[in-house]
Short mmCIF file of C-alpha atoms and ligand atoms in Angstrom, two decimals:
data_model
loop_
_atom_site.label_atom_id
_atom_site.label_comp_id
_atom_site.label_asym_id
_atom_site.label_seq_id
_atom_site.Cartn_x
_atom_site.Cartn_y
_atom_site.Cartn_z
CA UNK A 1 8.04 23.78 -13.11
CA UNK A 2 10.27 20.68 -12.71
CA UNK A 3 8.52 17.30 -12.53
CA UNK A 4 7.58 16.42 -8.95
CA UNK A 5 9.95 14.63 -6.57
CA UNK A 6 9.32 10.90 -6.20
CA UNK A 7 10.45 8.21 -3.80
CA UNK A 8 13.89 6.76 -4.49
CA UNK A 9 12.31 3.28 -4.49
CA UNK A 10 10.16 4.35 -7.46
CA UNK A 11 13.27 5.16 -9.49
CA UNK A 12 15.77 2.43 -8.70
CA UNK A 13 13.62 -0.52 -9.73
CA UNK A 14 11.76 -1.13 -12.98
CA UNK A 15 9.60 -3.94 -14.40
CA UNK A 16 8.35 -4.92 -17.82
CA UNK A 17 4.62 -4.10 -17.52
CA UNK A 18 3.60 -7.29 -19.37
CA UNK A 19 5.98 -9.98 -18.10
CA UNK A 20 6.88 -8.24 -14.78
CA UNK A 21 10.52 -9.21 -15.49
CA UNK A 22 13.05 -6.87 -13.87
CA UNK A 23 14.61 -4.37 -16.25
CA UNK A 24 18.21 -3.20 -15.76
CA UNK A 25 18.34 0.28 -14.20
CA UNK A 26 21.38 2.48 -14.90
CA UNK A 27 22.59 4.51 -11.95
CA UNK A 28 23.37 7.52 -14.18
CA UNK A 29 19.80 7.53 -15.51
CA UNK A 30 18.44 7.56 -11.95
CA UNK A 31 20.76 10.41 -10.97
CA UNK A 32 19.75 12.38 -14.08
CA UNK A 33 16.03 11.84 -13.33
CA UNK A 34 16.61 12.98 -9.76
CA UNK A 35 18.50 16.11 -10.88
CA UNK A 36 15.65 16.98 -13.26
CA UNK A 37 13.22 16.62 -10.37
CA UNK A 38 15.47 18.71 -8.09
CA UNK A 39 15.50 16.00 -5.47
CA UNK A 40 18.56 17.42 -3.71
CA UNK A 41 22.06 16.36 -2.75
CA UNK A 42 21.06 14.03 0.07
CA UNK A 43 18.93 11.85 -2.22
CA UNK A 44 21.66 11.89 -4.89
CA UNK A 45 24.26 10.76 -2.34
CA UNK A 46 22.05 7.83 -1.30
CA UNK A 47 21.72 6.61 -4.90
CA UNK A 48 25.37 7.32 -5.76
CA UNK A 49 26.33 5.03 -2.85
CA UNK A 50 24.39 2.04 -4.22
CA UNK A 51 26.62 -0.66 -5.76
CA UNK A 52 26.48 -1.15 -9.52
CA UNK A 53 27.81 -3.59 -12.07
CA UNK A 54 29.10 -1.74 -15.13
CA UNK A 55 26.81 1.21 -14.32
CA UNK A 56 23.70 -0.95 -13.79
CA UNK A 57 22.38 -1.03 -10.21
CA UNK A 58 23.24 -4.37 -8.60
CA UNK A 59 20.01 -6.41 -8.51
CA UNK A 60 21.01 -8.70 -5.64
CA UNK A 61 21.91 -5.70 -3.49
CA UNK A 62 18.60 -4.00 -4.36
CA UNK A 63 16.64 -7.15 -3.49
CA UNK A 64 18.23 -7.32 -0.04
CA UNK A 65 17.76 -3.56 0.43
CA UNK A 66 14.07 -3.74 -0.51
CA UNK A 67 13.48 -6.55 1.97
CA UNK A 68 15.14 -4.48 4.75
CA UNK A 69 13.16 -1.36 3.80
CA UNK A 70 9.89 -3.28 3.85
CA UNK A 71 10.77 -4.84 7.19
CA UNK A 72 11.01 -1.25 8.44
CA UNK A 73 7.67 -0.49 6.81
CA UNK A 74 6.22 -3.48 8.65
CA UNK A 75 7.26 -1.78 11.88
CA UNK A 76 5.24 1.27 10.85
CA UNK A 77 2.24 -0.94 10.06
CA UNK A 78 2.55 -2.62 13.45
CA UNK A 79 2.81 0.74 15.19
CA UNK A 80 -0.28 2.05 13.39
CA UNK A 81 -2.16 -1.21 14.00
CA UNK A 82 -2.87 -1.48 10.31
CA UNK A 83 -4.25 -5.00 10.59
CA UNK A 84 -6.92 -4.03 13.13
CA UNK A 85 -7.68 -0.86 11.20
CA UNK A 86 -8.32 -2.77 7.98
CA UNK A 87 -10.33 -5.53 9.63
CA UNK A 88 -12.78 -2.99 11.08
CA UNK A 89 -13.94 -2.28 7.51
CA UNK A 90 -13.13 -5.58 5.86
CA UNK A 91 -15.21 -7.78 8.13
CA UNK A 92 -18.54 -5.94 7.45
CA UNK A 93 -17.57 -5.68 3.78
CA UNK A 94 -17.14 -9.46 3.50
CA UNK A 95 -20.36 -10.04 5.43
CA UNK A 96 -22.50 -8.09 2.98
CA UNK A 97 -20.75 -8.87 -0.32
CA UNK A 98 -20.20 -12.05 -2.29
CA UNK A 99 -16.42 -11.63 -2.26
CA UNK A 100 -14.49 -14.90 -2.07
CA UNK A 101 -11.06 -13.36 -1.76
CA UNK A 102 -9.20 -10.38 -0.42
CA UNK A 103 -6.40 -9.14 -2.66
CA UNK A 104 -3.79 -6.88 -1.11
CA UNK A 105 -2.33 -4.72 -3.88
CA UNK A 106 1.40 -4.09 -3.47
CA UNK A 107 1.59 -6.32 -0.41
CA UNK A 108 5.35 -5.91 0.15
CA UNK A 109 6.30 -8.40 2.87
CA UNK A 110 2.61 -9.14 3.33
CA UNK A 111 2.36 -7.91 6.91
CA UNK A 112 -1.34 -7.01 6.65
CA UNK A 113 -2.29 -10.26 4.90
CA UNK A 114 -0.30 -12.30 7.44
CA UNK A 115 -1.91 -10.35 10.31
CA UNK A 116 -5.39 -11.05 8.87
CA UNK A 117 -4.58 -14.76 8.46
CA UNK A 118 -3.21 -15.06 12.00
CA UNK A 119 -6.18 -13.18 13.44
CA UNK A 120 -8.70 -15.27 11.50
CA UNK A 121 -7.08 -18.51 12.66
CA UNK A 122 -7.03 -17.45 16.32
CA UNK A 123 -10.64 -16.19 16.15
CA UNK A 124 -11.97 -19.40 14.53
CA UNK A 125 -14.68 -21.08 16.60
CA UNK A 126 -15.17 -17.98 18.77
CA UNK A 127 -17.69 -15.14 18.60
CA UNK A 128 -14.98 -13.08 16.81
CA UNK A 129 -14.79 -15.51 13.84
CA UNK A 130 -14.88 -13.95 10.37
CA UNK A 131 -14.07 -14.63 6.72
CA UNK A 132 -14.48 -18.40 6.74
CA UNK A 133 -13.45 -19.76 3.32
CA UNK A 134 -12.29 -16.38 2.02
CA UNK A 135 -8.91 -16.53 0.28
CA UNK A 136 -6.31 -14.03 1.51
CA UNK A 137 -3.90 -13.17 -1.30
CA UNK A 138 -1.06 -10.65 -1.42
CA UNK A 139 0.27 -9.50 -4.81
CA UNK A 140 3.39 -7.56 -5.61
CA UNK A 141 5.62 -7.03 -8.66
CA UNK A 142 8.69 -7.52 -6.52
CA UNK A 143 9.75 -11.19 -6.42
CA UNK A 144 12.17 -10.74 -3.52
CA UNK A 145 9.40 -9.30 -1.33
CA UNK A 146 6.87 -11.95 -2.34
CA UNK A 147 9.35 -14.76 -1.65
CA UNK A 148 10.03 -13.40 1.82
CA UNK A 149 6.30 -12.87 2.50
CA UNK A 150 5.63 -16.50 1.57
CA UNK A 151 8.51 -17.72 3.76
CA UNK A 152 7.22 -15.77 6.77
CA UNK A 153 3.69 -17.13 6.23
CA UNK A 154 5.05 -20.70 6.10
CA UNK A 155 7.03 -20.22 9.33
CA UNK A 156 3.76 -19.39 11.11
CA UNK A 157 1.61 -21.88 9.16
CA UNK A 158 -0.73 -19.10 8.04
CA UNK A 159 -3.60 -19.70 5.64
CA UNK A 160 -2.76 -17.06 3.07
CA UNK A 161 -0.89 -16.87 -0.24
CA UNK A 162 1.41 -14.50 -2.07
CA UNK A 163 1.97 -14.08 -5.77
CA UNK A 164 4.24 -12.11 -8.09
CA UNK A 165 1.46 -10.55 -10.15
CA UNK A 166 -0.32 -7.43 -11.20
CA UNK A 167 -3.16 -7.47 -8.68
CA UNK A 168 -5.57 -6.19 -11.31
CA UNK A 169 -4.88 -8.96 -13.79
CA UNK A 170 -5.76 -12.02 -11.75
CA UNK A 171 -7.88 -14.79 -13.20
CA UNK A 172 -9.96 -15.12 -10.06
CA UNK A 173 -12.83 -12.86 -9.11
CA UNK A 174 -14.69 -11.34 -7.36
CA UNK A 175 -12.52 -9.72 -4.74
CA UNK A 176 -12.21 -6.99 -2.18
CA UNK A 177 -9.05 -5.07 -3.03
CA UNK A 178 -7.03 -3.55 -0.21
CA UNK A 179 -3.73 -1.72 0.09
CA UNK A 180 -1.70 0.25 2.58
CA UNK A 181 0.78 2.95 1.68
CA UNK A 182 0.53 2.22 -2.04
CA UNK A 183 -2.07 4.52 -3.56
CA UNK A 184 0.01 7.74 -3.44
CA UNK A 185 2.53 6.12 -5.82
CA UNK A 186 -0.10 6.59 -8.56
CA UNK A 187 -0.28 10.17 -9.76
CA UNK A 188 -2.47 12.14 -12.19
CA UNK A 189 -4.30 9.98 -14.73
CA UNK A 190 -2.64 6.83 -13.34
CA UNK A 191 -4.68 7.21 -10.14
CA UNK A 192 -8.06 7.04 -11.92
CA UNK A 193 -6.64 4.21 -14.07
CA UNK A 194 -6.06 2.14 -10.91
CA UNK A 195 -9.73 2.41 -9.96
CA UNK A 196 -10.73 1.59 -13.55
CA UNK A 197 -8.45 -1.47 -13.66
CA UNK A 198 -9.75 -2.58 -10.29
CA UNK A 199 -13.42 -2.35 -11.34
CA UNK A 200 -12.68 -4.17 -14.61
CA UNK A 201 -10.94 -6.94 -12.73
CA UNK A 202 -14.17 -7.75 -10.89
CA UNK A 203 -13.80 -5.75 -7.69
CA UNK A 204 -16.76 -6.05 -5.35
CA UNK A 205 -15.26 -3.45 -3.06
CA UNK A 206 -12.01 -1.77 -2.09
CA UNK A 207 -10.33 -0.34 0.98
CA UNK A 208 -7.15 1.60 0.23
CA UNK A 209 -5.39 3.05 3.28
CA UNK A 210 -2.67 5.65 2.98
CA UNK A 211 -1.13 8.47 4.97
CA UNK A 212 -3.59 11.32 5.55
CA UNK A 213 -2.06 14.61 4.40
CA UNK A 214 -2.10 17.36 7.02
CA UNK A 215 0.12 20.13 8.33
CA UNK A 216 1.62 17.71 10.82
CA UNK A 217 2.12 14.65 8.55
CA UNK A 218 5.58 15.50 7.07
CA UNK A 219 6.91 16.53 10.50
CA UNK A 220 5.46 13.42 12.13
CA UNK A 221 6.89 11.21 9.38
CA UNK A 222 10.30 12.85 9.83
CA UNK A 223 10.37 12.24 13.59
CA UNK A 224 9.07 8.67 13.27
CA UNK A 225 11.49 7.72 10.48
CA UNK A 226 14.51 9.26 12.20
CA UNK A 227 13.63 7.46 15.42
CA UNK A 228 12.65 4.06 14.04
CA UNK A 229 14.15 3.59 10.58
CA UNK A 230 17.79 2.71 9.92
CA UNK A 231 17.92 2.57 6.11
CA UNK A 232 18.69 5.93 4.50
CA UNK A 233 16.27 5.15 1.66
CA UNK A 234 13.47 4.50 4.22
CA UNK A 235 14.13 7.82 5.92
CA UNK A 236 14.12 9.71 2.63
CA UNK A 237 11.09 7.99 1.13
CA UNK A 238 9.06 7.96 4.35
CA UNK A 239 9.00 11.73 4.61
CA UNK A 240 8.35 12.17 0.89
CA UNK A 241 5.41 9.74 1.13
CA UNK A 242 3.80 12.02 3.72
CA UNK A 243 4.41 15.05 1.48
CA UNK A 244 2.98 13.25 -1.58
CA UNK A 245 -0.01 11.64 0.13
CA UNK A 246 -3.22 12.38 -1.76
CA UNK A 247 -5.89 14.58 -0.14
CA UNK A 248 -9.34 13.02 0.24
CA UNK A 249 -10.80 15.13 -2.58
CA UNK A 250 -8.15 13.89 -5.06
CA UNK A 251 -8.77 10.26 -4.12
CA UNK A 252 -12.55 10.54 -4.38
CA UNK A 253 -12.45 12.41 -7.67
CA UNK A 254 -10.10 9.84 -9.24
CA UNK A 255 -12.06 6.88 -7.85
CA UNK A 256 -15.40 8.18 -9.13
CA UNK A 257 -13.96 9.07 -12.54
CA UNK A 258 -12.30 5.65 -12.87
CA UNK A 259 -15.11 3.45 -11.59
CA UNK A 260 -18.57 5.04 -11.98
CA UNK A 261 -20.15 1.62 -11.35
CA UNK A 262 -19.02 1.83 -7.71
CA UNK A 263 -19.76 4.29 -4.92
CA UNK A 264 -16.96 5.74 -2.78
CA UNK A 265 -16.42 7.45 0.56
CA UNK A 266 -13.53 8.38 2.85
CA UNK A 267 -12.95 6.59 6.15
CA UNK A 268 -11.29 8.82 8.78
CA UNK A 269 -11.10 11.50 6.09
CA UNK A 270 -11.59 14.52 8.35
CA UNK A 271 -8.44 16.42 9.29
CA UNK A 272 -9.16 17.44 12.87
CA UNK A 273 -7.48 19.98 15.13
CA UNK A 274 -4.79 17.41 16.10
CA UNK A 275 -4.38 15.22 13.01
CA UNK A 276 -1.66 13.20 14.73
CA UNK A 277 -4.38 11.11 16.38
CA UNK A 278 -5.68 9.68 13.07
CA UNK A 279 -2.73 9.52 10.70
CA UNK A 280 -4.23 7.23 8.06
CA UNK A 281 -7.34 7.61 5.96
CA UNK A 282 -8.87 5.22 3.45
CA UNK A 283 -10.77 5.53 0.23
CA UNK A 284 -13.52 2.94 0.48
CA UNK A 285 -15.50 1.76 -2.53
CA UNK A 286 -18.30 -0.73 -2.99
CA UNK A 287 -20.58 -1.86 -5.81
CA UNK A 288 -23.74 0.21 -5.73
CA UNK A 289 -25.96 -2.79 -4.87
CA UNK A 290 -24.03 -3.44 -1.64
CA UNK A 291 -23.77 0.19 -0.47
CA UNK A 292 -26.79 0.35 1.85
CA UNK A 293 -26.07 -3.05 3.44
CA UNK A 294 -22.42 -2.11 4.00
CA UNK A 295 -23.37 1.15 5.68
CA UNK A 296 -25.79 -0.71 7.93
CA UNK A 297 -23.22 -3.40 8.75
CA UNK A 298 -20.72 -0.76 9.89
CA UNK A 299 -22.89 0.17 12.88
CA UNK A 300 -21.41 3.03 14.97
CA UNK A 301 -18.24 2.91 12.87
CA UNK A 302 -20.33 4.46 10.09
CA UNK A 303 -19.82 7.84 11.82
CA UNK A 304 -16.20 7.73 10.57
CA UNK A 305 -17.28 7.19 6.95
CA UNK A 306 -18.33 10.08 4.72
CA UNK A 307 -21.30 9.77 2.37
CA UNK A 308 -21.02 6.84 -0.11
CA UNK A 309 -21.69 8.36 -3.54
C1 SAM B 1 5.24 1.00 -0.88
S1 SAM B 1 5.38 -0.60 -1.53
C2 SAM B 1 4.44 -1.69 -0.54
C3 SAM B 1 4.03 -1.33 0.80
C4 SAM B 1 3.34 -2.43 1.54
N1 SAM B 1 1.90 -2.38 1.30
C5 SAM B 1 3.63 -2.27 3.03
O1 SAM B 1 2.79 -1.72 3.72
O2 SAM B 1 4.69 -2.68 3.43
C6 SAM B 1 4.40 -0.52 -2.99
C7 SAM B 1 4.42 -1.83 -3.76
O3 SAM B 1 3.32 -1.84 -4.66
C8 SAM B 1 3.66 -2.73 -5.70
N2 SAM B 1 2.63 -2.55 -6.75
C9 SAM B 1 2.23 -1.39 -7.32
N3 SAM B 1 1.22 -1.63 -8.19
C10 SAM B 1 0.94 -2.96 -8.14
C11 SAM B 1 -0.01 -3.81 -8.79
N4 SAM B 1 -0.89 -3.33 -9.70
N5 SAM B 1 0.00 -5.12 -8.49
C12 SAM B 1 0.88 -5.62 -7.60
N6 SAM B 1 1.80 -4.86 -6.95
C13 SAM B 1 1.84 -3.55 -7.22
C14 SAM B 1 5.10 -2.38 -6.01
O4 SAM B 1 5.78 -3.46 -6.61
C15 SAM B 1 5.66 -2.05 -4.61
O5 SAM B 1 6.41 -3.11 -4.07
#
């Protein structure tokens, strides 16, 4: 069996795990890795067309490409109302826990964090107010994305921050960790390791949204990406993300193995007759001592959450 196919964006960029400095990536190495994974001629053509300097992929070009790709991803998040979706769970979570910050892992251009900040500011002083004093922080390894996220937040005077950092190695705690479209990038043992690292970094709770795998997800992703995305890398990776999305059982098993001190459940985990109506699911975790209060605080929304265990 060849190793599994991965997103092009996972291959064309690399970081030193300690310093997070960018490492040079040779185009030939990427093409060889793709051939080994049998990723096909279309993917190879996309990478072959990327500019290089002496065989090393051109960093400035990649930075600009990643910003464009993530702007397209923002469109998907807007379409799926990812801000509202997250807030439904986040608001009760903050109410019952002692969390002082929300950390978005792999924030990209920070759409969700910026949406939360804008929503919180507009709701202040009304009956919809939430999260007073809670820090909203987006973390990503990618400096180009973080710089753009910060710029966009400044344009709108939003009360949130972005940092080039490993989200699980922050000095500050405790936090609610969130993410969207990130968790399927971790495979095998690395998936449980994420939940371990998160618990060790002082997580009070977590809400990780990702595409829900179903018979319709790859087809839906294909149609959506062809219709709405312009970058060839986005179109390729978008469909592969739907193919690689983790089933609920995989997420829960990894989460429980990695962080036995927390309890976990799936939100919107059921794959109904027409899965196109609920295309995202989330693995939700909370420290044992907050589990009952969180369930209670969810109210009728609790019907969309499986058993916390
Ligand atoms: C698919 S992209 C981001 C998608 C983004 N959430 C969105 O919706 O636009 C995944 C990102 O996760 C980042 N990442 C992965 N693990 C991380 C970690 N432990 N800390 C910070 N960033 C991380 C990568 O640098 C990459 O930019």
